[in-house]
């Protein structure tokens, strides 16, 4: 058997194409319900609990989620499930206590930066919005590549010779372009129906995608368990030196020392997830779109189920891929060789789709792929709408002296969707991730999350919170960018030059960003109180 | 089986059963709620930017 062998056939392509055509028609149809900006961005705040839960699930179980979770399952095996446990416990706490989300929904804002202006000042709103968009677009930067890598791996797509010849003859371009073309195609598809229908088309397609990807996930799990078997999953630990204790900083499945999770990594992820689950804009936009504060709280409580599934099941697939490539030694060697090849698009993310391509039968593989494309689109559309809505409502509109009409706001939002989309395409093509995909997302998310937590939590629960404190907290979040792979190397190079005698890692730098923002917020608020508090 | 593996097994089984339960429990209700949402949006005329805020949080 060859590494790129797949059960994906013309029938599967037909199923996938049919699904995509349906999605386009939904986008066109939903356009007729767009009346005003509230309808476009938060579906007029009409969502009830079941629909909100389905669309939240559609958004939060993205193909990128499946890819990074399965990658963690492949690289860190069972130990990576500590993230699933964290998400379950944090959502349970928020759902039972209503911490932050209840009060935030009561403010009736459409976006988090809108709350900044309500509580602090217009300047805080604009700065907060800029930080949110920068962090969000960086965070989305690798979604396209992960999605395209899934499609290439599962379909066994190989670049046709005529295309290679054409690129060389016309542009003197010698790199493979297949992956890039698939990325572009996926992006254009999502842009099309998000630009047209806004949140309404996102909600409708999310509901369809919730069903398709939910069924797909259950089906895939059945095949993975059937292929590897209960004994095979046990042998990951007993015979293949699998990693199962996340408190151990050394991953026994690799030869490299101290490349596991450990207490510092676990703490950093707990902090990131605690803030992200409440205040990550895409999820928060769902919370702000529901009918009432009570529904917002219920939404978080019920979200414990899909959030557990979105982590646990793909991790199981990744562990299944680890067992499969360990048992099928020749294939495992081919995979290692493909990953080591210079300029290769194959990395640890590809292990899961390459595995699925061999165990899921023709026909069903098309349905599963449609489900995964559904997952890709449902996350992408929500994220695009979220960031572009913030640009319109919280950057462009506050900077204008003459208020924008609703139609102008919708127009600006649509332009912003297209601009962000193409920025993502170029970032995805250019940036080579030097850590695993989840770590990249946690680090880029920190740029926003470190600042938003003190500003929102302080604003809701601490009377002495001030605008100066908010500015310092938001700016402090920028230090989170130091946790990106190339920046960590630079920081450690600097530390070596000054003879510091120690090095730092990305988890430590992420926690530092949260600490800097929190300290800046408290010190700034106490030192420079807002005038209304003084009076 | 260690305590860690027992915990991970529980999480995986709960995740799988939870997804099945969610599909069965939410889908039909969500479809009818979507119809209500679309009906509300169809009857709503374009209004000022704060319209969404004004109608939110009905008891």
XYZ file of C-alpha atoms in Angstrom:
594
model
C 0.000 0.000 0.000
C 1.146 3.539 -0.852
C 0.945 6.528 1.519
C -1.288 8.469 -0.897
C -3.689 5.592 -1.707
C -7.283 6.647 -1.118
C -10.828 5.329 -1.419
C -11.944 8.732 -2.725
C -13.474 8.389 -6.224
C -15.582 10.360 -8.713
C -18.695 9.439 -6.681
C -17.213 11.165 -3.644
C -16.346 14.244 -5.695
C -19.974 14.311 -6.879
C -21.251 14.275 -3.303
C -18.890 17.065 -2.284
C -19.787 19.242 -5.280
C -23.537 18.730 -4.677
C -23.088 19.899 -1.104
C -21.174 22.991 -2.152
C -23.840 23.928 -4.738
C -26.534 23.710 -2.033
C -24.486 26.040 0.187
C -24.239 28.633 -2.600
C -27.997 28.592 -3.146
C -28.604 29.052 0.574
C -26.377 32.150 0.508
C -28.351 33.638 -2.380
C -31.704 32.817 -0.774
C -30.731 34.207 2.652
C -29.860 37.577 1.118
C -33.567 38.501 1.008
C -33.773 38.488 4.820
C -31.039 41.112 5.233
C -32.816 44.340 6.149
C -30.559 46.255 8.537
C -27.142 45.992 10.163
C -28.495 44.188 13.254
C -30.035 41.620 10.936
C -26.772 41.284 9.023
C -24.452 40.976 12.028
C -26.496 39.338 14.800
C -29.554 38.014 12.893
C -31.707 40.651 14.594
C -31.009 38.993 17.970
C -33.745 36.450 17.322
C -31.896 33.209 18.079
C -33.409 30.768 20.546
C -31.513 28.088 22.437
C -31.623 25.123 20.022
C -30.811 27.153 16.946
C -28.097 29.065 18.827
C -26.627 25.767 20.042
C -26.635 24.266 16.535
C -24.985 27.334 15.023
C -22.492 27.637 17.911
C -21.585 23.980 17.328
C -21.280 24.570 13.588
C -18.927 27.455 14.228
C -16.839 25.934 16.976
C -16.332 22.554 15.312
C -14.318 23.794 12.387
C -12.131 21.746 10.083
C -9.236 23.586 11.673
C -10.453 22.320 15.081
C -10.578 18.797 13.732
C -7.115 19.199 12.187
C -5.354 20.633 15.257
C -7.072 18.211 17.647
C -6.214 15.200 15.518
C -2.678 16.522 15.070
C -2.378 16.723 18.861
C -3.794 13.188 19.076
C -1.168 11.999 16.598
C 1.743 13.817 18.273
C 0.782 13.760 21.972
C -1.782 10.918 21.916
C -4.101 10.671 24.938
C -2.294 13.365 26.955
C -3.702 16.022 24.605
C -7.186 15.259 25.967
C -6.446 17.540 28.929
C -7.664 20.359 26.647
C -11.050 18.617 26.308
C -11.260 18.330 30.084
C -10.414 22.030 30.483
C -13.068 23.123 28.001
C -15.714 20.959 29.646
C -14.981 22.291 33.144
C -14.699 25.952 32.087
C -17.965 25.900 30.130
C -19.695 24.155 33.024
C -18.488 26.905 35.358
C -19.599 29.702 33.000
C -22.926 27.993 32.275
C -23.733 27.546 35.964
C -22.446 30.903 37.217
C -23.111 33.154 34.191
C -19.695 34.711 34.897
C -19.138 37.599 32.458
C -21.563 36.329 29.781
C -24.765 37.128 31.698
C -23.801 40.723 32.445
C -22.236 41.262 29.033
C -25.420 40.184 27.247
C -27.417 42.508 29.511
C -25.519 45.479 28.076
C -27.218 44.881 24.671
C -24.033 45.505 22.703
C -23.514 43.868 19.302
C -19.739 43.541 19.616
C -17.256 43.503 22.505
C -15.585 46.794 21.450
C -19.020 48.403 21.547
C -19.000 47.523 25.240
C -15.607 49.236 25.572
C -17.177 52.522 24.488
C -20.231 52.016 26.685
C -18.053 51.426 29.754
C -14.849 53.375 28.959
C -14.418 55.635 25.936
C -14.525 55.749 22.153
C -10.729 55.569 21.987
C -10.718 52.310 23.961
C -13.313 50.963 21.551
C -11.225 51.737 18.487
C -7.967 50.421 19.979
C -9.744 47.297 21.274
C -11.246 46.693 17.847
C -7.893 47.042 16.105
C -6.292 44.579 18.553
C -9.169 42.167 18.025
C -8.947 42.257 14.238
C -5.140 41.898 14.158
C -5.228 38.956 16.545
C -8.216 37.380 14.805
C -6.803 37.619 11.296
C -3.435 36.239 12.461
C -5.335 33.457 14.227
C -7.240 32.563 11.071
C -4.068 32.735 9.014
C -3.539 28.994 8.800
C -7.169 27.875 8.476
C -7.029 27.815 4.692
C -3.825 25.821 4.600
C -5.135 23.263 7.120
C -8.346 22.895 5.124
C -6.512 22.490 1.842
C -4.097 19.977 3.391
C -7.062 17.898 4.559
C -8.572 17.901 1.072
C -5.275 17.069 -0.648
C -4.548 14.227 1.777
C -7.998 12.675 1.792
C -8.614 12.902 -1.964
C -5.090 11.908 -2.982
C -5.019 15.014 -5.188
C -1.915 15.239 -7.315
C -1.091 18.202 -9.428
C -1.705 17.519 -13.139
C 1.418 17.663 -15.316
C -0.118 20.291 -17.640
C -0.551 22.662 -14.668
C 3.044 22.227 -13.544
C 4.269 22.797 -17.119
C 2.021 25.849 -17.501
C 3.318 27.464 -14.286
C 6.927 26.861 -15.274
C 6.470 28.060 -18.866
C 4.352 31.124 -18.070
C 5.605 32.346 -14.684
C 8.899 30.464 -14.307
C 7.323 29.161 -11.067
C 8.680 25.790 -9.927
C 6.862 25.259 -6.593
C 3.741 23.016 -6.417
C 0.555 25.092 -6.860
C -2.159 22.465 -6.260
C -2.523 23.215 -2.557
C -2.584 26.957 -3.215
C -5.285 26.633 -5.864
C -7.455 24.578 -3.515
C -6.996 27.216 -0.805
C -8.077 29.929 -3.221
C -11.132 27.954 -4.350
C -12.259 27.295 -0.777
C -11.850 30.958 0.119
C -13.859 32.209 -2.865
C -16.682 29.832 -1.992
C -16.956 31.055 1.596
C -16.630 34.703 0.589
C -19.481 34.307 -1.839
C -22.201 33.292 0.549
C -20.942 35.203 3.598
C -20.814 38.480 1.676
C -24.325 37.916 0.396
C -26.269 36.761 3.406
C -24.386 37.891 6.539
C -25.314 36.266 9.848
C -28.617 34.940 8.476
C -26.937 32.852 5.802
C -24.307 31.872 8.373
C -27.020 30.633 10.743
C -28.864 28.685 8.043
C -25.727 27.092 6.618
C -24.438 26.430 10.146
C -27.586 24.419 10.854
C -27.084 22.315 7.714
C -23.388 22.016 8.529
C -24.148 21.025 12.119
C -26.131 18.009 10.882
C -23.673 17.035 8.119
C -20.521 17.345 10.206
C -22.154 15.868 13.340
C -23.173 12.740 11.451
C -19.759 12.718 9.738
C -17.931 12.817 13.065
C -19.950 9.936 14.494
C -19.431 7.840 11.333
C -15.677 8.491 11.251
C -15.338 7.594 14.931
C -17.104 4.276 14.262
C -14.701 3.415 11.426
C -11.626 4.465 13.397
C -12.609 2.322 16.396
C -13.425 -0.583 14.078
C -10.080 -0.306 12.256
C -7.773 0.078 15.242
C -9.811 -1.963 17.725
C -9.920 -1.594 21.507
C -6.725 -3.626 21.780
C -4.996 -1.371 19.264
C -5.866 1.704 21.322
C -4.523 0.005 24.469
C -1.300 -0.920 22.704
C -0.641 2.778 22.001
C 0.186 3.012 25.692
C 1.425 -0.477 26.475
C 3.620 -1.176 23.404
C 4.131 2.051 21.443
C 5.190 4.275 24.350
C 2.222 6.606 23.870
C 1.907 9.806 25.879
C -0.961 9.789 28.376
C 0.121 11.825 31.442
C 0.079 15.558 30.517
C 1.834 16.557 33.761
C 4.929 14.748 32.472
C 7.013 17.338 30.546
C 8.586 14.589 28.448
C 6.634 12.963 25.604
C 7.707 9.274 25.600
C 6.595 8.715 21.976
C 9.347 10.995 20.648
C 13.110 10.879 20.948
C 13.402 14.589 21.709
C 13.769 15.510 25.392
C 11.250 17.698 27.275
C 8.928 18.136 24.279
C 5.765 17.262 26.192
C 3.186 19.435 27.919
C 4.100 19.632 31.628
C 2.713 21.880 34.382
C 3.751 25.174 32.718
C 2.159 24.274 29.403
C -0.991 23.079 31.185
C -1.253 26.332 33.161
C -0.790 28.528 30.083
C -3.481 26.595 28.188
C -5.875 26.831 31.157
C -5.525 30.629 31.161
C -5.950 30.932 27.378
C -8.976 28.636 27.249
C -10.669 30.248 30.263
C -10.686 33.631 28.544
C -11.194 32.338 24.994
C -14.307 30.336 25.811
C -16.058 33.432 27.160
C -14.639 36.232 25.064
C -13.309 34.900 21.770
C -15.240 37.181 19.382
C -16.715 34.483 17.136
C -18.251 32.633 20.107
C -19.179 35.865 21.860
C -21.042 37.033 18.738
C -23.358 34.026 19.159
C -23.850 34.883 22.819
C -24.698 38.473 21.854
C -27.133 37.257 19.153
C -29.388 35.244 21.482
C -32.702 36.533 22.786
C -31.788 37.160 26.450
C -29.123 36.886 29.151
C -30.737 33.694 30.422
C -30.441 32.084 26.972
C -26.796 33.252 26.802
C -26.045 31.431 30.061
C -27.943 28.313 28.943
C -25.999 28.358 25.678
C -22.720 28.003 27.557
C -24.061 25.231 29.775
C -25.294 23.185 26.816
C -22.132 23.911 24.838
C -20.234 21.591 27.197
C -21.456 18.689 25.010
C -20.320 19.833 21.533
C -17.091 21.283 22.936
C -16.265 17.944 24.527
C -17.021 16.188 21.248
C -14.994 18.640 19.151
C -11.873 17.825 21.128
C -12.306 14.224 22.176
C -13.377 12.651 18.867
C -10.693 14.161 16.590
C -8.044 13.376 19.223
C -9.235 9.760 19.034
C -8.806 9.856 15.232
C -5.282 11.217 15.711
C -4.474 8.468 18.196
C -5.956 6.007 15.673
C -3.626 7.409 12.977
C -0.675 7.058 15.372
C -1.575 3.394 15.996
C -2.233 2.754 12.278
C 1.135 4.119 11.125
C 2.900 2.334 14.005
C 1.347 -1.010 13.061
C 1.780 -0.536 9.284
C 5.505 0.040 9.506
C 6.122 0.601 5.794
C 3.429 3.287 5.573
C 4.777 4.875 8.747
C 8.215 5.116 7.144
C 6.721 6.649 3.991
C 4.943 9.243 6.136
C 8.136 10.145 8.011
C 10.013 10.436 4.712
C 7.295 12.657 3.194
C 7.365 14.950 6.227
C 11.162 15.212 6.116
C 11.253 16.077 2.408
C 12.371 19.709 1.839
C 9.506 21.958 0.697
C 6.938 19.231 1.360
C 3.369 20.236 2.237
C 2.980 17.038 4.275
C 3.309 17.479 8.044
C 1.845 15.936 11.193
C -1.552 17.466 10.343
C -1.758 15.207 7.288
C -1.549 11.952 9.261
C -5.254 11.849 10.164
C -6.682 12.522 6.660
C -4.175 10.098 5.083
C -5.401 7.499 7.598
C -9.105 8.192 6.955
C -8.557 8.002 3.179
C -7.635 4.345 3.590
C -10.250 3.126 6.068
C -13.498 4.839 5.052
C -15.229 3.277 2.050
C -16.016 5.062 -1.205
C -19.258 7.062 -1.060
C -19.112 7.454 2.679
C -15.743 9.156 2.255
C -17.466 11.780 0.076
C -20.069 12.392 2.786
C -17.380 12.677 5.443
C -15.385 15.074 3.259
C -18.522 17.153 2.661
C -18.959 17.193 6.446
C -15.420 18.402 6.932
C -15.813 21.071 4.236
C -18.995 22.018 6.092
C -16.894 22.369 9.227
C -14.375 24.482 7.328
C -17.003 26.819 5.909
C -19.046 27.182 9.084
C -16.021 28.433 10.990
C -14.674 30.587 8.203
C -17.943 32.363 7.491
C -18.557 33.194 11.153
C -15.028 34.418 11.687
C -15.059 36.554 8.533
C -18.374 38.084 9.496
C -17.209 38.681 13.043
C -13.966 40.508 12.198
C -15.495 42.508 9.368
C -18.407 43.495 11.612
C -15.912 44.792 14.152
C -14.112 46.802 11.450
C -17.384 48.432 10.405
C -19.027 48.973 13.781
C -16.003 49.650 15.936
C -13.355 51.211 13.701
C -14.906 52.822 10.596
C -18.208 54.042 12.105
C -16.737 55.620 15.287
C -14.099 57.439 13.216
C -16.724 59.078 10.957
C -18.288 62.391 11.873
C -21.429 61.691 9.842
C -23.177 58.491 10.985
C -23.265 55.643 8.475
C -26.639 54.412 7.282
C -27.466 50.725 7.668
C -26.922 50.127 3.954
C -23.513 51.816 4.123
C -22.576 49.651 7.117
C -23.554 46.482 5.288
C -21.534 47.657 2.261
C -18.438 48.396 4.380
C -18.801 45.013 6.117
C -18.927 43.242 2.773
C -15.818 45.064 1.558
C -14.042 44.175 4.819
C -14.973 40.481 4.383
C -13.335 40.419 0.954
C -10.214 42.313 2.121
C -9.740 40.029 5.149
C -10.305 36.992 2.953
C -7.464 37.924 0.621
C -5.195 38.896 3.545
C -5.775 35.386 4.897
C -4.906 33.834 1.576
C -1.551 35.617 1.369
C -0.687 34.958 5.060
C -1.608 31.285 4.646
C 0.581 30.982 1.560
C 3.542 32.753 3.138
C 3.748 31.738 6.806
C 5.319 28.404 7.729
C 4.150 27.303 11.181
C 7.046 26.252 13.392
C 4.976 24.681 16.195
C 1.842 22.575 16.138
C -1.271 24.237 14.771
C -3.049 24.537 18.139
C -0.064 26.260 19.746
C 0.006 28.776 16.874
C -3.680 29.520 17.453
C -3.258 29.849 21.220
C -0.348 32.258 20.767
C -2.034 34.482 18.170
C -5.213 34.451 20.259
C -3.251 35.665 23.267
C -2.596 39.031 21.573
C -6.311 39.767 21.969
C -7.256 37.577 24.940
C -4.626 38.956 27.337
C -6.088 42.447 26.998
C -9.793 41.679 26.704
C -10.131 39.766 29.969
C -9.149 42.520 32.425
C -10.958 45.163 30.369
C -14.287 43.284 30.176
C -14.199 41.524 33.558
C -12.951 44.696 35.266
C -15.578 46.784 33.517
C -18.382 44.470 34.570
C -17.278 43.735 38.141
C -14.890 46.507 39.332
C -16.153 50.069 39.757
C -12.676 51.636 39.698
C -11.816 50.322 36.224
C -10.662 53.238 34.084
C -9.933 54.055 30.455
C -6.198 54.403 31.095
C -6.175 50.945 32.676
C -8.049 49.629 29.630
C -5.549 51.178 27.196
C -2.614 49.659 29.096
C -4.261 46.237 29.248
C -5.033 46.218 25.518
C -1.550 47.361 24.565
C -0.039 44.823 26.994
C -1.647 42.082 24.880
C 0.720 42.896 22.011
C 3.523 41.306 24.069
C 1.773 37.998 23.313
C 3.218 38.109 19.804
C 6.624 37.316 21.366
C 5.340 33.767 21.889
C 5.266 33.089 18.103
C 7.958 30.604 17.075
C 10.410 32.999 15.316
C 10.002 35.606 18.114
C 10.762 33.022 20.848
C 14.024 32.254 19.044
C 14.857 35.976 18.900
C 14.054 36.446 22.600
C 16.267 33.505 23.533
C 19.018 34.822 21.262
C 18.794 38.157 23.064
C 18.867 36.447 26.481
C 21.985 34.507 25.434
C 23.677 37.714 24.222
C 23.125 39.470 27.527
C 24.289 36.371 29.423
C 20.963 35.799 31.178
C 21.783 32.118 31.752
C 18.237 30.903 31.060
C 15.821 30.511 28.169
C 12.070 30.998 27.875
C 9.438 29.067 25.961
C 6.178 30.044 24.254
C 3.994 29.018 27.209
C 5.936 31.251 29.592
C 5.744 34.173 27.171
C 1.991 33.676 26.759
C 1.471 33.794 30.522
C 3.687 36.892 30.726
C 1.380 38.674 28.269
C -1.638 37.940 30.477
C 0.255 39.138 33.552
C 1.460 42.350 31.836
C -2.081 43.206 30.719
C -3.637 42.489 34.124
C -0.995 44.501 35.996
C -1.247 47.374 33.496
C -5.023 47.421 33.927
C -4.969 47.517 37.729
C -2.111 50.033 38.003
C -3.560 52.285 35.269
C -7.043 52.204 36.815
C -5.817 53.011 40.311
C -3.369 55.701 39.160
C -5.549 57.396 36.554
C -9.213 56.977 37.504
C -11.887 58.178 35.086
C -13.262 61.623 35.898
C -16.748 60.346 36.604
C -15.320 58.093 39.362
C -13.463 61.008 40.940
C -16.584 63.107 40.948
C -5.594 0.871 33.427
C -4.219 4.010 35.076
C -6.371 6.818 36.492
C -5.368 8.989 33.519
C -6.498 6.393 30.981
C -9.776 5.890 32.857
C -10.390 9.645 32.698
C -9.539 9.832 28.978
C -11.798 6.859 28.204
C -14.695 8.539 30.013
C -14.112 11.786 28.068
C -14.017 10.028 24.695
C -17.159 7.978 25.381
C -18.959 11.051 26.744
C -17.911 13.061 23.666
C -19.235 10.401 21.284
C -22.525 9.865 23.102
C -22.910 13.616 23.577
C -22.616 14.248 19.841
C -25.235 11.594 19.058
C -27.541 13.027 21.736
C -27.044 16.544 20.417
C -27.910 15.525 16.861
C -31.073 13.754 18.021
C -32.127 16.376 20.533
C -31.350 19.644 18.822
C -31.896 19.222 15.080
C -35.699 19.117 14.856
C -36.140 21.893 17.421
C -33.536 24.037 15.680
C -35.339 23.728 12.338
C -38.600 25.009 13.814
C -36.747 27.796 15.616
C -35.113 28.766 12.317
C -38.555 29.074 10.722
C -39.645 31.384 13.554
C -36.476 33.455 13.194
C -36.955 33.862 9.448
C -40.616 34.768 9.983
C -39.588 37.452 12.475
C -36.923 38.827 10.156
C -39.328 38.870 7.198
C -41.790 40.969 9.187
C -39.128 43.359 10.404
C -38.566 46.593 8.546
C -35.141 48.126 8.200
C -34.567 50.431 11.132
C -31.878 52.501 12.809
C -28.605 50.909 13.920
C -29.775 50.591 17.512
C -32.887 48.678 16.593
C -31.348 45.346 17.512
C -30.424 46.665 20.918
C -33.853 48.062 21.562
C -35.623 44.794 20.963
C -33.222 42.581 22.860
C -33.688 41.035 26.269
C -37.412 40.718 26.174
C -38.542 38.964 29.364
